[in-house]
């Protein structure tokens, strides 16, 4: 198999989890900071692909095509007694920010399913198209040589808590619990994988940016009509992930507003079984 680089100059995709990150919870009343990573695209055989940066607001009424639109924010007003109201707060919509004036903060808590359900990614209820493989593996259970020396890793590994959970979603079966960074021949087809990590403080229902969870993407496909002549590439993944539930058996959630550099769409719902 001949591989030619299409996106990144170096195939290793770096991940750095900031030690000071804290999950968005019911007491967060400030604006959510959206860090935008440019998804990098290179050239193959004279053809280049580019992508826009920034995640789109998952609660806005108007939605665009994944990977084609830059980030936008909703301007939401509201009564001062509203527990969560911010111009960039992805967990509230205009209607919820202006109408929720209850004295009970729990009634509008977007991270507590018992108080009205986790909100966000409302347009991503359907399962991810062409999803064939989903898994969630504890970082400390991955062999060290895979997290530090494998060029296919999109996550790096330095400084991650061993109890961090790596979630991978792919349209192929090369990724396994034993090798969550596995890649293989494209065999004349477009193969893709996206992943993100959930440090212990994020292992609860809530809406998070893929930037803060170090989202990554990888894809490979054929060069022209030669099945075993494959390009490959990857980079960071911007967008949102809604964690609906997490337990010892599986991670349930949705991706929305993702920006990818190839013609695939990872937006939608997923269930990732835990590797035991």
mmCIF file of C-alpha atoms in Angstrom:
data_model
loop_
_atom_site.group_PDB
_atom_site.id
_atom_site.type_symbol
_atom_site.label_atom_id
_atom_site.label_comp_id
_atom_site.label_asym_id
_atom_site.label_seq_id
_atom_site.Cartn_x
_atom_site.Cartn_y
_atom_site.Cartn_z
ATOM 1 C CA UNK A 1 0.000 0.000 0.000
ATOM 2 C CA UNK A 2 1.349 3.413 -0.961
ATOM 3 C CA UNK A 3 0.410 6.281 1.372
ATOM 4 C CA UNK A 4 0.639 9.904 0.349
ATOM 5 C CA UNK A 5 0.086 12.696 2.835
ATOM 6 C CA UNK A 6 -3.069 14.739 2.263
ATOM 7 C CA UNK A 7 -3.627 16.768 5.385
ATOM 8 C CA UNK A 8 -1.032 17.024 8.148
ATOM 9 C CA UNK A 9 2.688 17.448 7.582
ATOM 10 C CA UNK A 10 3.167 15.099 10.502
ATOM 11 C CA UNK A 11 0.714 12.268 11.017
ATOM 12 C CA UNK A 12 0.885 12.504 14.807
ATOM 13 C CA UNK A 13 -2.003 14.485 16.147
ATOM 14 C CA UNK A 14 -1.264 16.167 19.439
ATOM 15 C CA UNK A 15 -3.521 16.339 22.416
ATOM 16 C CA UNK A 16 -3.063 18.370 25.508
ATOM 17 C CA UNK A 17 -5.601 18.241 28.277
ATOM 18 C CA UNK A 18 -5.398 21.353 30.393
ATOM 19 C CA UNK A 19 -5.080 20.464 34.084
ATOM 20 C CA UNK A 20 -7.315 23.336 35.088
ATOM 21 C CA UNK A 21 -10.354 22.337 32.964
ATOM 22 C CA UNK A 22 -13.624 22.073 34.785
ATOM 23 C CA UNK A 23 -16.903 20.711 33.408
ATOM 24 C CA UNK A 24 -19.848 22.952 32.716
ATOM 25 C CA UNK A 25 -22.285 22.523 35.553
ATOM 26 C CA UNK A 26 -25.377 24.038 37.051
ATOM 27 C CA UNK A 27 -23.504 26.900 38.769
ATOM 28 C CA UNK A 28 -21.782 28.117 35.617
ATOM 29 C CA UNK A 29 -23.354 31.450 34.723
ATOM 30 C CA UNK A 30 -20.643 32.981 32.611
ATOM 31 C CA UNK A 31 -19.947 32.784 28.944
ATOM 32 C CA UNK A 32 -18.549 29.599 27.499
ATOM 33 C CA UNK A 33 -15.202 30.168 25.901
ATOM 34 C CA UNK A 34 -14.943 28.600 22.491
ATOM 35 C CA UNK A 35 -11.400 27.785 21.481
ATOM 36 C CA UNK A 36 -11.177 27.217 17.804
ATOM 37 C CA UNK A 37 -8.676 24.927 16.167
ATOM 38 C CA UNK A 38 -8.063 25.095 12.469
ATOM 39 C CA UNK A 39 -8.539 21.697 10.927
ATOM 40 C CA UNK A 40 -5.534 21.291 8.757
ATOM 41 C CA UNK A 41 -5.726 20.085 5.223
ATOM 42 C CA UNK A 42 -2.811 19.453 2.890
ATOM 43 C CA UNK A 43 -2.397 18.718 -0.762
ATOM 44 C CA UNK A 44 -2.380 15.497 -2.732
ATOM 45 C CA UNK A 45 -1.551 15.340 -6.419
ATOM 46 C CA UNK A 46 -2.091 19.040 -6.817
ATOM 47 C CA UNK A 47 -5.509 19.067 -5.143
ATOM 48 C CA UNK A 48 -5.996 20.863 -1.878
ATOM 49 C CA UNK A 49 -8.712 20.790 0.715
ATOM 50 C CA UNK A 50 -9.415 23.346 3.367
ATOM 51 C CA UNK A 51 -11.788 23.666 6.239
ATOM 52 C CA UNK A 52 -13.218 26.491 8.262
ATOM 53 C CA UNK A 53 -12.541 26.879 11.953
ATOM 54 C CA UNK A 54 -14.793 27.264 14.903
ATOM 55 C CA UNK A 55 -17.757 25.306 16.191
ATOM 56 C CA UNK A 56 -21.318 26.231 15.324
ATOM 57 C CA UNK A 57 -23.906 26.889 17.989
ATOM 58 C CA UNK A 58 -25.848 23.637 18.449
ATOM 59 C CA UNK A 59 -28.882 25.439 19.855
ATOM 60 C CA UNK A 60 -29.377 27.891 17.014
ATOM 61 C CA UNK A 61 -32.413 27.358 14.776
ATOM 62 C CA UNK A 62 -30.473 27.675 11.541
ATOM 63 C CA UNK A 63 -28.043 24.867 10.823
ATOM 64 C CA UNK A 64 -25.429 24.599 8.106
ATOM 65 C CA UNK A 65 -23.432 21.901 6.412
ATOM 66 C CA UNK A 66 -20.699 20.371 8.519
ATOM 67 C CA UNK A 67 -17.290 21.702 7.672
ATOM 68 C CA UNK A 68 -18.539 24.617 5.556
ATOM 69 C CA UNK A 69 -19.585 27.250 8.040
ATOM 70 C CA UNK A 70 -17.613 29.177 10.614
ATOM 71 C CA UNK A 71 -18.653 29.500 14.242
ATOM 72 C CA UNK A 72 -21.609 31.654 15.176
ATOM 73 C CA UNK A 73 -23.037 32.729 18.496
ATOM 74 C CA UNK A 74 -26.562 33.397 19.659
ATOM 75 C CA UNK A 75 -27.331 36.609 21.442
ATOM 76 C CA UNK A 76 -29.764 35.684 24.173
ATOM 77 C CA UNK A 77 -31.325 38.020 26.616
ATOM 78 C CA UNK A 78 -33.121 37.093 29.769
ATOM 79 C CA UNK A 79 -34.197 37.972 33.250
ATOM 80 C CA UNK A 80 -31.394 38.452 35.752
ATOM 81 C CA UNK A 81 -32.816 35.627 37.852
ATOM 82 C CA UNK A 82 -32.188 33.111 35.070
ATOM 83 C CA UNK A 83 -29.572 30.670 36.295
ATOM 84 C CA UNK A 84 -27.858 30.343 32.910
ATOM 85 C CA UNK A 85 -27.886 33.143 30.372
ATOM 86 C CA UNK A 86 -24.962 34.150 28.210
ATOM 87 C CA UNK A 87 -24.435 35.315 24.664
ATOM 88 C CA UNK A 88 -22.331 32.260 23.905
ATOM 89 C CA UNK A 89 -23.776 29.711 26.321
ATOM 90 C CA UNK A 90 -24.447 26.640 24.120
ATOM 91 C CA UNK A 91 -26.746 25.066 26.674
ATOM 92 C CA UNK A 92 -29.519 27.626 26.407
ATOM 93 C CA UNK A 93 -31.653 28.800 23.532
ATOM 94 C CA UNK A 94 -33.291 32.195 23.144
ATOM 95 C CA UNK A 95 -36.604 30.868 24.375
ATOM 96 C CA UNK A 96 -35.197 29.112 27.435
ATOM 97 C CA UNK A 97 -33.044 32.075 28.403
ATOM 98 C CA UNK A 98 -35.961 34.508 28.338
ATOM 99 C CA UNK A 99 -38.609 32.326 29.900
ATOM 100 C CA UNK A 100 -36.751 30.466 32.651
ATOM 101 C CA UNK A 101 -37.064 32.701 35.709
ATOM 102 C CA UNK A 102 -37.689 30.016 38.287
ATOM 103 C CA UNK A 103 -36.172 30.443 41.736
ATOM 104 C CA UNK A 104 -35.136 26.783 41.620
ATOM 105 C CA UNK A 105 -31.847 26.486 39.772
ATOM 106 C CA UNK A 106 -32.299 22.752 39.336
ATOM 107 C CA UNK A 107 -35.297 23.279 37.065
ATOM 108 C CA UNK A 108 -33.056 24.792 34.404
ATOM 109 C CA UNK A 109 -29.906 22.779 35.037
ATOM 110 C CA UNK A 110 -28.773 21.534 31.590
ATOM 111 C CA UNK A 111 -26.412 18.938 33.059
ATOM 112 C CA UNK A 112 -28.986 17.180 35.233
ATOM 113 C CA UNK A 113 -31.331 14.825 33.323
ATOM 114 C CA UNK A 114 -33.679 14.734 36.331
ATOM 115 C CA UNK A 115 -34.486 18.429 35.928
ATOM 116 C CA UNK A 116 -35.705 18.533 32.357
ATOM 117 C CA UNK A 117 -33.014 16.620 30.505
ATOM 118 C CA UNK A 118 -29.651 17.485 29.046
ATOM 119 C CA UNK A 119 -30.066 20.208 26.441
ATOM 120 C CA UNK A 120 -28.073 20.766 23.261
ATOM 121 C CA UNK A 121 -27.480 19.103 19.885
ATOM 122 C CA UNK A 122 -31.236 18.924 19.322
ATOM 123 C CA UNK A 123 -30.652 18.506 15.576
ATOM 124 C CA UNK A 124 -28.449 15.434 16.086
ATOM 125 C CA UNK A 125 -31.014 12.917 17.312
ATOM 126 C CA UNK A 126 -30.481 10.431 14.466
ATOM 127 C CA UNK A 127 -27.599 7.931 14.685
ATOM 128 C CA UNK A 128 -24.335 8.943 13.031
ATOM 129 C CA UNK A 129 -24.438 8.017 9.349
ATOM 130 C CA UNK A 130 -22.265 5.042 8.387
ATOM 131 C CA UNK A 131 -21.056 4.505 11.965
ATOM 132 C CA UNK A 132 -19.741 0.943 12.157
ATOM 133 C CA UNK A 133 -17.512 1.009 15.206
ATOM 134 C CA UNK A 134 -17.760 2.819 18.535
ATOM 135 C CA UNK A 135 -15.823 2.132 21.708
ATOM 136 C CA UNK A 136 -14.845 3.778 24.978
ATOM 137 C CA UNK A 137 -11.586 2.666 26.568
ATOM 138 C CA UNK A 138 -9.947 3.704 29.832
ATOM 139 C CA UNK A 139 -6.699 5.517 29.079
ATOM 140 C CA UNK A 140 -4.750 3.583 31.698
ATOM 141 C CA UNK A 141 -5.699 0.306 29.975
ATOM 142 C CA UNK A 142 -4.100 1.295 26.668
ATOM 143 C CA UNK A 143 -0.534 -0.040 26.304
ATOM 144 C CA UNK A 144 1.914 2.774 26.948
ATOM 145 C CA UNK A 145 3.732 2.261 23.662
ATOM 146 C CA UNK A 146 0.495 3.056 21.825
ATOM 147 C CA UNK A 147 -0.126 6.321 23.660
ATOM 148 C CA UNK A 148 3.426 7.661 23.427
ATOM 149 C CA UNK A 149 5.044 6.260 20.302
ATOM 150 C CA UNK A 150 2.313 5.320 17.839
ATOM 151 C CA UNK A 151 2.052 7.826 14.994
ATOM 152 C CA UNK A 152 -1.605 6.961 14.493
ATOM 153 C CA UNK A 153 -2.523 8.290 17.917
ATOM 154 C CA UNK A 154 -4.623 11.436 17.768
ATOM 155 C CA UNK A 155 -4.404 12.047 21.465
ATOM 156 C CA UNK A 156 -0.802 12.106 22.587
ATOM 157 C CA UNK A 157 -0.971 11.038 26.201
ATOM 158 C CA UNK A 158 1.255 13.249 28.302
ATOM 159 C CA UNK A 159 -0.343 14.165 31.601
ATOM 160 C CA UNK A 160 -3.658 12.369 31.088
ATOM 161 C CA UNK A 161 -5.312 10.864 34.141
ATOM 162 C CA UNK A 162 -5.342 7.045 33.790
ATOM 163 C CA UNK A 163 -9.106 7.134 34.423
ATOM 164 C CA UNK A 164 -9.646 9.350 31.371
ATOM 165 C CA UNK A 165 -11.929 7.688 28.820
ATOM 166 C CA UNK A 166 -11.008 7.717 25.128
ATOM 167 C CA UNK A 167 -14.089 7.571 22.866
ATOM 168 C CA UNK A 168 -13.560 6.607 19.216
ATOM 169 C CA UNK A 169 -16.213 6.572 16.484
ATOM 170 C CA UNK A 170 -15.439 5.202 13.010
ATOM 171 C CA UNK A 171 -16.925 3.814 9.802
ATOM 172 C CA UNK A 172 -14.455 0.908 9.871
ATOM 173 C CA UNK A 173 -13.412 -1.805 12.291
ATOM 174 C CA UNK A 174 -9.671 -1.203 12.477
ATOM 175 C CA UNK A 175 -10.036 0.361 15.921
ATOM 176 C CA UNK A 176 -10.349 -2.168 18.743
ATOM 177 C CA UNK A 177 -10.160 -2.152 22.525
ATOM 178 C CA UNK A 178 -6.680 -3.649 22.186
ATOM 179 C CA UNK A 179 -5.629 -1.060 19.589
ATOM 180 C CA UNK A 180 -7.878 2.020 19.623
ATOM 181 C CA UNK A 181 -5.479 3.785 17.235
ATOM 182 C CA UNK A 182 -5.528 1.072 14.568
ATOM 183 C CA UNK A 183 -5.522 2.019 10.884
ATOM 184 C CA UNK A 184 -5.544 -0.064 7.725
ATOM 185 C CA UNK A 185 -5.801 -0.090 3.944
ATOM 186 C CA UNK A 186 -8.421 2.190 2.444
ATOM 187 C CA UNK A 187 -9.303 -0.528 -0.112
ATOM 188 C CA UNK A 188 -10.699 2.028 -2.520
ATOM 189 C CA UNK A 189 -13.090 3.609 -0.013
ATOM 190 C CA UNK A 190 -13.156 6.644 2.250
ATOM 191 C CA UNK A 191 -12.479 5.573 5.833
ATOM 192 C CA UNK A 192 -12.802 7.971 8.747
ATOM 193 C CA UNK A 193 -12.481 8.087 12.519
ATOM 194 C CA UNK A 194 -13.167 10.785 15.098
ATOM 195 C CA UNK A 195 -12.276 10.680 18.772
ATOM 196 C CA UNK A 196 -12.219 12.689 21.975
ATOM 197 C CA UNK A 197 -11.275 12.175 25.610
ATOM 198 C CA UNK A 198 -13.323 12.465 28.783
ATOM 199 C CA UNK A 199 -11.177 13.232 31.835
ATOM 200 C CA UNK A 200 -12.821 12.252 35.151
ATOM 201 C CA UNK A 201 -14.273 15.729 35.715
ATOM 202 C CA UNK A 202 -16.097 15.513 32.358
ATOM 203 C CA UNK A 203 -17.566 12.071 32.970
ATOM 204 C CA UNK A 204 -21.054 13.384 33.655
ATOM 205 C CA UNK A 205 -23.978 14.551 31.510
ATOM 206 C CA UNK A 206 -23.337 17.905 29.890
ATOM 207 C CA UNK A 207 -22.608 19.801 26.698
ATOM 208 C CA UNK A 208 -18.922 20.376 25.982
ATOM 209 C CA UNK A 209 -16.821 21.724 23.137
ATOM 210 C CA UNK A 210 -14.681 19.229 21.286
ATOM 211 C CA UNK A 211 -11.847 21.710 21.646
ATOM 212 C CA UNK A 212 -11.795 21.264 25.424
ATOM 213 C CA UNK A 213 -12.039 17.484 24.982
ATOM 214 C CA UNK A 214 -9.205 17.469 22.433
ATOM 215 C CA UNK A 215 -11.326 16.209 19.569
ATOM 216 C CA UNK A 216 -9.433 14.675 16.666
ATOM 217 C CA UNK A 217 -10.180 13.265 13.226
ATOM 218 C CA UNK A 218 -8.490 10.925 10.768
ATOM 219 C CA UNK A 219 -9.397 9.879 7.245
ATOM 220 C CA UNK A 220 -7.898 7.883 4.393
ATOM 221 C CA UNK A 221 -9.041 7.188 0.861
ATOM 222 C CA UNK A 222 -7.915 6.149 -2.625
ATOM 223 C CA UNK A 223 -5.841 8.260 -4.977
ATOM 224 C CA UNK A 224 -7.792 8.056 -8.206
ATOM 225 C CA UNK A 225 -8.740 4.583 -9.389
ATOM 226 C CA UNK A 226 -5.904 2.738 -7.685
ATOM 227 C CA UNK A 227 -7.445 1.014 -4.630
ATOM 228 C CA UNK A 228 -4.216 0.394 -2.725
ATOM 229 C CA UNK A 229 -2.753 3.848 -3.399
ATOM 230 C CA UNK A 230 -4.181 5.742 -0.442
ATOM 231 C CA UNK A 231 -3.894 9.269 0.864
ATOM 232 C CA UNK A 232 -4.292 9.883 4.552
ATOM 233 C CA UNK A 233 -4.649 12.853 6.869
ATOM 234 C CA UNK A 234 -6.042 14.155 10.100
ATOM 235 C CA UNK A 235 -6.207 17.035 12.504
ATOM 236 C CA UNK A 236 -8.174 18.560 15.309
ATOM 237 C CA UNK A 237 -11.968 18.335 15.392
ATOM 238 C CA UNK A 238 -14.102 21.320 16.360
ATOM 239 C CA UNK A 239 -17.746 21.147 17.338
ATOM 240 C CA UNK A 240 -19.802 19.961 20.282
ATOM 241 C CA UNK A 241 -20.329 16.720 22.160
ATOM 242 C CA UNK A 242 -23.366 16.164 24.322
ATOM 243 C CA UNK A 243 -22.858 13.480 26.962
ATOM 244 C CA UNK A 244 -26.305 12.132 27.790
ATOM 245 C CA UNK A 245 -25.253 9.315 30.097
ATOM 246 C CA UNK A 246 -22.152 7.430 31.140
ATOM 247 C CA UNK A 247 -21.819 4.285 33.226
ATOM 248 C CA UNK A 248 -19.725 1.129 33.486
ATOM 249 C CA UNK A 249 -21.276 -0.284 30.307
ATOM 250 C CA UNK A 250 -21.335 2.530 27.756
ATOM 251 C CA UNK A 251 -21.067 6.214 26.919
ATOM 252 C CA UNK A 252 -24.179 7.669 25.262
ATOM 253 C CA UNK A 253 -24.114 11.016 23.522
ATOM 254 C CA UNK A 254 -24.322 13.102 20.369
ATOM 255 C CA UNK A 255 -21.939 15.042 18.171
ATOM 256 C CA UNK A 256 -23.070 18.231 16.459
ATOM 257 C CA UNK A 257 -21.594 21.189 14.621
ATOM 258 C CA UNK A 258 -18.468 19.233 13.730
ATOM 259 C CA UNK A 259 -16.088 20.502 11.059
ATOM 260 C CA UNK A 260 -14.297 17.898 8.968
ATOM 261 C CA UNK A 261 -11.883 18.145 6.057
ATOM 262 C CA UNK A 262 -13.380 15.346 3.957
ATOM 263 C CA UNK A 263 -16.812 14.349 2.681
ATOM 264 C CA UNK A 264 -18.199 12.586 5.736
ATOM 265 C CA UNK A 265 -20.494 13.662 8.550
ATOM 266 C CA UNK A 266 -19.933 12.470 12.130
ATOM 267 C CA UNK A 267 -22.849 14.501 13.506
ATOM 268 C CA UNK A 268 -25.509 12.417 15.232
ATOM 269 C CA UNK A 269 -26.130 10.173 18.209
ATOM 270 C CA UNK A 270 -23.923 7.310 19.351
ATOM 271 C CA UNK A 271 -23.517 4.602 21.965
ATOM 272 C CA UNK A 272 -19.924 3.615 22.691
ATOM 273 C CA UNK A 273 -19.584 0.350 24.675
ATOM 274 C CA UNK A 274 -16.953 0.420 27.428
ATOM 275 C CA UNK A 275 -13.950 -1.837 26.973
ATOM 276 C CA UNK A 276 -13.663 -4.117 30.003
#
